[in-house]
Amino acid sequence: MANTNVKAAGNSYTAKKVSGSEAKLQKYGVFFVIPFLAIYCFFQLWPVIYTILLSFTDLKGFETHLHFTGLENYARLVKDTYFWKSVGNTFIMWGMNFAPQLGIALLFAIWFTDPRMHLRGKSAFRALFYLPNLLMAASVAVLFKSLFAYPNGPINQFLYSLGIQATVVRDDGTIVKEGIQFFRSPMTARAIVAFIQWWLWCGQTLIMLMAGITSISPSLYESAVVDGANQSQQTRYITLPLLRPMMIYILITSLIGGMQLFEIPFLLPTDMNGGPGNVMRTMVLYMYNIAFQGRSQYAYGAAIAMGVFIITMFFSMIIYLFMQDRSDLGRK
């Protein structure tokens, strides 16, 4: 009975406290939240809803009237070979970028966080690695466009000095030496895009991995040293397993960013269509070509956007389930 009275008194005190100054703060706090909600709904939520609705219509060109066509755009999307080729291009360039990005960033993160290596200037190296991430992708694309320009760009000038030139047979049969057309070769064009992406995002991956490693308790490494584990064994059995949550986050966010690759292939000398044989035409670039060039097929472009979203979500879930700890799944 005494406990009941104490609880009742505590509840009444809490109610009085909330109904006082905190209630006023909550009331005025709503006015500070309303501007954010209004901006979010107008500039983010409504465009997403409108894109979903638009994908079920036939809107294109300068038409103002639209008609609902059901799943017609999605049926066309499933059969669209150009779209599936853009899906393959996107995954190829993302894989060419992400595999070395994660490997190099993980290697440097282990080195920079190991107190036994006594590396000097670690802060300066971290800053240098991260600096490219502060640049705009559009400006970097323009920079690399000029660097690899044909025939007298800086890279070709450097190769001239080394005696490296492309051998070209003209129509009359004469053989000449000239600069390399980097953006006319599918392999070099994709490699340049992948390198730009690696250069831009490797620093951020490094910082995140370093944060994950430094959050691991030092007592685990001390216990491993007492048990006779060397550095490679500590990395394999302590660092990598405990970095699993950070790895999942990096993989998924990198996948989301990679599937939205647009600026670099668009601004490089690829005629805004993805270069030779459309080998650099990503999903988002293909959506731009369909929705805002030519016949301006807005409805089908919206369906492509939804296709990009579905593919990204599907592979994100696969990564999450594959990378998740099996012991956690067993407990669930």
XYZ file of C-alpha atoms in Angstrom:
332
model
C 0.000 0.000 0.000
C 2.857 2.332 0.835
C 4.506 1.568 -2.497
C 1.274 2.389 -4.294
C 1.079 5.774 -2.605
C 4.687 6.535 -3.468
C 4.089 5.654 -7.147
C 0.943 7.754 -7.254
C 2.782 10.698 -5.732
C 5.616 10.250 -8.247
C 3.211 10.130 -11.174
C 1.394 13.258 -10.013
C 4.716 15.053 -9.593
C 5.773 14.030 -13.107
C 2.447 15.159 -14.530
C 2.763 18.556 -12.806
C 6.327 18.903 -14.056
C 5.418 18.103 -17.665
C 2.379 20.330 -17.594
C 4.512 23.242 -16.460
C 7.626 24.624 -18.154
C 8.234 21.530 -20.273
C 4.768 21.796 -21.787
C 5.549 25.357 -22.869
C 8.831 24.253 -24.400
C 7.091 21.450 -26.292
C 4.467 23.868 -27.561
C 7.001 26.356 -28.876
C 9.214 23.568 -30.203
C 6.509 22.692 -32.737
C 6.980 26.094 -34.390
C 10.673 25.334 -34.929
C 9.901 21.949 -36.482
C 7.215 23.166 -38.895
C 9.644 24.979 -41.309
C 11.767 21.838 -41.678
C 8.710 19.637 -42.253
C 7.320 22.056 -44.829
C 10.604 22.252 -46.751
C 11.092 18.467 -46.554
C 7.587 17.694 -47.789
C 7.768 20.224 -50.634
C 11.293 19.553 -51.927
C 11.822 15.864 -51.055
C 8.697 13.936 -50.133
C 6.406 15.308 -52.845
C 8.964 14.802 -55.703
C 9.338 11.166 -54.637
C 5.571 10.632 -54.569
C 5.158 12.451 -57.888
C 7.881 10.318 -59.503
C 6.110 7.139 -58.380
C 2.797 8.384 -59.761
C 4.418 9.597 -62.980
C 5.890 6.155 -63.661
C 2.343 4.828 -64.154
C 1.439 7.443 -66.798
C 2.337 8.309 -70.409
C 3.556 11.906 -69.934
C 6.202 13.041 -72.413
C 7.323 16.071 -74.397
C 5.275 19.254 -73.992
C 2.084 17.432 -73.117
C 0.159 18.709 -70.102
C -2.425 15.946 -69.917
C -1.435 12.500 -68.769
C -3.184 9.167 -68.670
C -2.576 6.276 -66.325
C -1.204 3.288 -68.210
C -0.730 0.834 -65.362
C 2.460 -1.238 -65.542
C 3.163 -0.478 -69.186
C 6.349 1.478 -68.470
C 7.657 -1.237 -66.160
C 6.945 -3.936 -68.756
C 8.926 -1.866 -71.247
C 11.708 -1.442 -68.699
C 12.071 -5.185 -68.154
C 12.568 -5.697 -71.913
C 14.813 -2.659 -72.419
C 18.273 -3.982 -73.377
C 19.777 -0.482 -73.161
C 18.660 -0.193 -69.547
C 20.158 -3.559 -68.584
C 23.382 -2.637 -70.339
C 23.478 0.552 -68.261
C 22.952 -1.598 -65.137
C 25.977 -3.692 -66.112
C 28.064 -0.583 -66.836
C 27.174 0.883 -63.461
C 28.137 -2.248 -61.536
C 31.380 -2.677 -63.501
C 32.574 0.871 -62.796
C 31.422 0.677 -59.169
C 33.272 -2.616 -58.669
C 36.431 -1.281 -60.345
C 36.314 1.646 -57.937
C 35.136 0.066 -54.692
C 37.364 -3.020 -54.508
C 40.670 -1.068 -54.501
C 39.064 1.709 -52.465
C 38.131 -0.609 -49.613
C 41.378 -2.599 -49.768
C 43.712 0.406 -49.757
C 41.670 2.282 -47.159
C 41.605 -0.764 -44.868
C 45.364 -1.255 -45.212
C 46.141 2.374 -44.354
C 43.568 2.406 -41.553
C 45.308 -0.553 -39.899
C 48.695 1.123 -40.312
C 47.565 4.506 -39.012
C 45.864 3.036 -35.940
C 48.677 0.669 -34.951
C 50.681 2.381 -32.174
C 53.594 -0.009 -32.644
C 54.413 1.287 -36.131
C 55.298 4.808 -34.889
C 54.357 6.457 -38.183
C 55.167 10.152 -38.403
C 52.833 12.678 -39.951
C 49.716 10.515 -39.669
C 47.491 13.564 -39.302
C 48.921 15.105 -42.472
C 48.394 11.860 -44.394
C 44.802 11.627 -43.198
C 44.159 15.187 -44.342
C 45.733 14.532 -47.744
C 43.654 11.406 -48.225
C 40.453 13.227 -47.317
C 41.038 16.445 -49.282
C 39.709 15.117 -52.646
C 36.389 14.360 -50.955
C 35.875 18.103 -50.492
C 35.964 18.718 -54.245
C 32.875 18.719 -56.441
C 32.608 15.748 -58.779
C 31.732 18.062 -61.667
C 34.932 20.106 -61.284
C 37.026 16.932 -61.010
C 35.418 15.544 -64.179
C 36.305 18.729 -66.077
C 39.871 18.511 -64.722
C 40.355 14.929 -65.902
C 38.727 15.771 -69.217
C 41.515 18.279 -69.864
C 44.241 16.025 -68.457
C 43.396 13.148 -70.821
C 42.480 15.369 -73.767
C 43.315 14.239 -77.292
C 45.772 14.795 -78.887
C 47.822 17.255 -76.811
C 46.555 16.921 -73.244
C 49.066 16.831 -70.373
C 48.941 13.026 -70.118
C 49.567 12.599 -73.834
C 52.386 15.153 -73.659
C 53.979 13.139 -70.869
C 53.610 9.918 -72.860
C 55.175 11.648 -75.879
C 58.273 12.329 -73.787
C 58.478 8.619 -72.958
C 58.030 7.615 -76.571
C 54.598 6.102 -75.978
C 52.123 6.815 -78.767
C 49.232 5.112 -80.475
C 49.792 3.513 -83.869
C 47.021 4.412 -86.319
C 46.512 3.126 -89.856
C 44.783 5.736 -92.007
C 42.403 5.081 -94.877
C 45.168 5.396 -97.475
C 47.248 2.738 -95.702
C 49.809 5.046 -94.106
C 50.843 4.312 -90.540
C 51.192 7.289 -88.207
C 51.965 7.828 -84.534
C 49.621 10.064 -82.568
C 48.243 10.655 -79.107
C 46.107 8.092 -77.342
C 42.347 8.614 -77.429
C 41.640 7.544 -73.866
C 37.895 8.138 -74.072
C 37.513 6.093 -77.271
C 38.657 2.877 -75.576
C 36.027 1.163 -73.373
C 38.612 -0.158 -70.903
C 40.536 3.103 -70.409
C 37.319 5.162 -70.282
C 35.857 2.966 -67.536
C 39.210 2.910 -65.732
C 39.343 6.723 -65.689
C 35.826 6.941 -64.234
C 36.672 4.290 -61.619
C 39.917 6.064 -60.705
C 38.138 9.385 -60.248
C 35.591 7.739 -57.953
C 38.355 6.001 -56.002
C 40.326 9.227 -55.652
C 37.281 11.138 -54.420
C 35.990 8.635 -51.847
C 38.988 6.648 -50.605
C 39.715 9.285 -47.950
C 36.243 9.134 -46.470
C 36.380 5.323 -46.355
C 39.755 5.567 -44.622
C 38.433 7.943 -41.950
C 35.411 5.744 -41.278
C 37.496 2.585 -40.989
C 39.909 4.331 -38.644
C 36.970 5.398 -36.483
C 35.757 1.807 -36.394
C 39.170 0.426 -35.444
C 39.790 2.993 -32.702
C 36.406 2.124 -31.164
C 37.584 -1.458 -30.529
C 38.625 -1.976 -26.912
C 42.452 -2.079 -26.523
C 42.044 -4.788 -23.877
C 41.176 -7.267 -26.633
C 44.506 -6.672 -28.346
C 46.338 -6.840 -25.014
C 44.740 -10.196 -24.246
C 45.670 -11.426 -27.724
C 49.307 -10.389 -27.211
C 49.394 -12.259 -23.905
C 48.058 -15.349 -25.691
C 50.847 -15.059 -28.262
C 48.901 -13.718 -31.258
C 50.919 -11.805 -33.841
C 49.775 -8.724 -35.731
C 48.215 -10.585 -38.670
C 46.281 -12.860 -36.310
C 45.010 -9.858 -34.352
C 43.846 -8.258 -37.589
C 42.136 -11.449 -38.774
C 40.436 -12.531 -35.557
C 39.811 -9.194 -33.794
C 39.906 -6.198 -36.134
C 38.050 -7.560 -39.150
C 35.212 -9.319 -37.261
C 34.568 -6.274 -35.059
C 34.623 -3.999 -38.120
C 31.651 -5.879 -39.585
C 29.035 -3.183 -38.728
C 31.209 -0.453 -40.215
C 31.888 -2.601 -43.284
C 28.155 -3.089 -43.813
C 27.587 0.656 -43.578
C 30.417 1.440 -46.003
C 29.299 -1.209 -48.497
C 25.680 -0.077 -48.531
C 26.404 3.660 -48.709
C 29.009 3.079 -51.404
C 26.520 0.968 -53.364
C 23.875 3.687 -53.105
C 26.348 6.327 -54.277
C 27.687 4.090 -57.051
C 24.225 3.377 -58.435
C 23.653 7.151 -58.681
C 26.840 7.811 -60.658
C 26.068 10.591 -63.139
C 28.258 13.714 -63.172
C 31.576 12.139 -64.132
C 30.405 10.039 -67.137
C 28.191 12.929 -68.220
C 30.889 15.622 -68.227
C 33.709 13.547 -69.658
C 33.942 13.684 -73.504
C 31.308 10.998 -74.077
C 28.730 13.045 -76.060
C 26.503 12.904 -72.960
C 25.508 9.368 -73.932
C 28.150 7.247 -72.247
C 31.089 7.230 -74.620
C 32.079 4.634 -77.223
C 29.427 1.940 -77.464
C 27.688 3.480 -74.423
C 30.180 1.714 -72.110
C 30.028 4.584 -69.611
C 26.269 5.064 -69.716
C 25.130 4.502 -66.150
C 21.546 3.964 -65.025
C 21.081 7.590 -63.982
C 22.715 8.853 -67.184
C 20.353 6.657 -69.199
C 17.435 8.061 -67.231
C 18.639 11.582 -68.089
C 18.936 10.694 -71.785
C 15.392 9.326 -71.838
C 13.688 11.968 -69.689
C 15.455 15.188 -70.691
C 16.846 14.586 -74.174
C 15.215 13.686 -77.452
C 11.517 13.026 -76.986
C 11.539 13.873 -73.257
C 9.797 10.722 -72.088
C 9.199 11.836 -68.513
C 6.983 8.904 -67.545
C 9.434 6.291 -68.760
C 12.272 8.215 -67.122
C 10.357 8.033 -63.842
C 10.015 4.257 -64.328
C 13.777 4.033 -64.834
C 14.270 5.999 -61.602
C 12.066 3.499 -59.784
C 14.042 0.673 -61.368
C 17.261 2.193 -60.019
C 15.652 2.400 -56.580
C 14.481 -1.237 -56.660
C 17.879 -2.528 -57.817
C 19.684 -0.500 -55.161
C 17.350 -1.714 -52.410
C 17.619 -5.329 -53.569
C 21.410 -5.454 -53.543
C 21.583 -3.446 -50.312
C 19.476 -6.107 -48.608
C 21.684 -8.846 -50.066
C 24.807 -7.123 -48.712
C 23.182 -6.641 -45.316
C 22.084 -10.281 -45.033
C 25.388 -11.619 -46.359
C 27.533 -9.464 -44.070
C 25.402 -9.905 -40.959
C 26.828 -12.046 -38.183
C 25.394 -15.562 -38.443
C 25.343 -15.899 -34.638
C 23.009 -12.892 -34.453
C 20.700 -14.484 -36.990
C 20.655 -17.698 -34.958
C 19.698 -15.836 -31.770
C 16.880 -14.075 -33.600
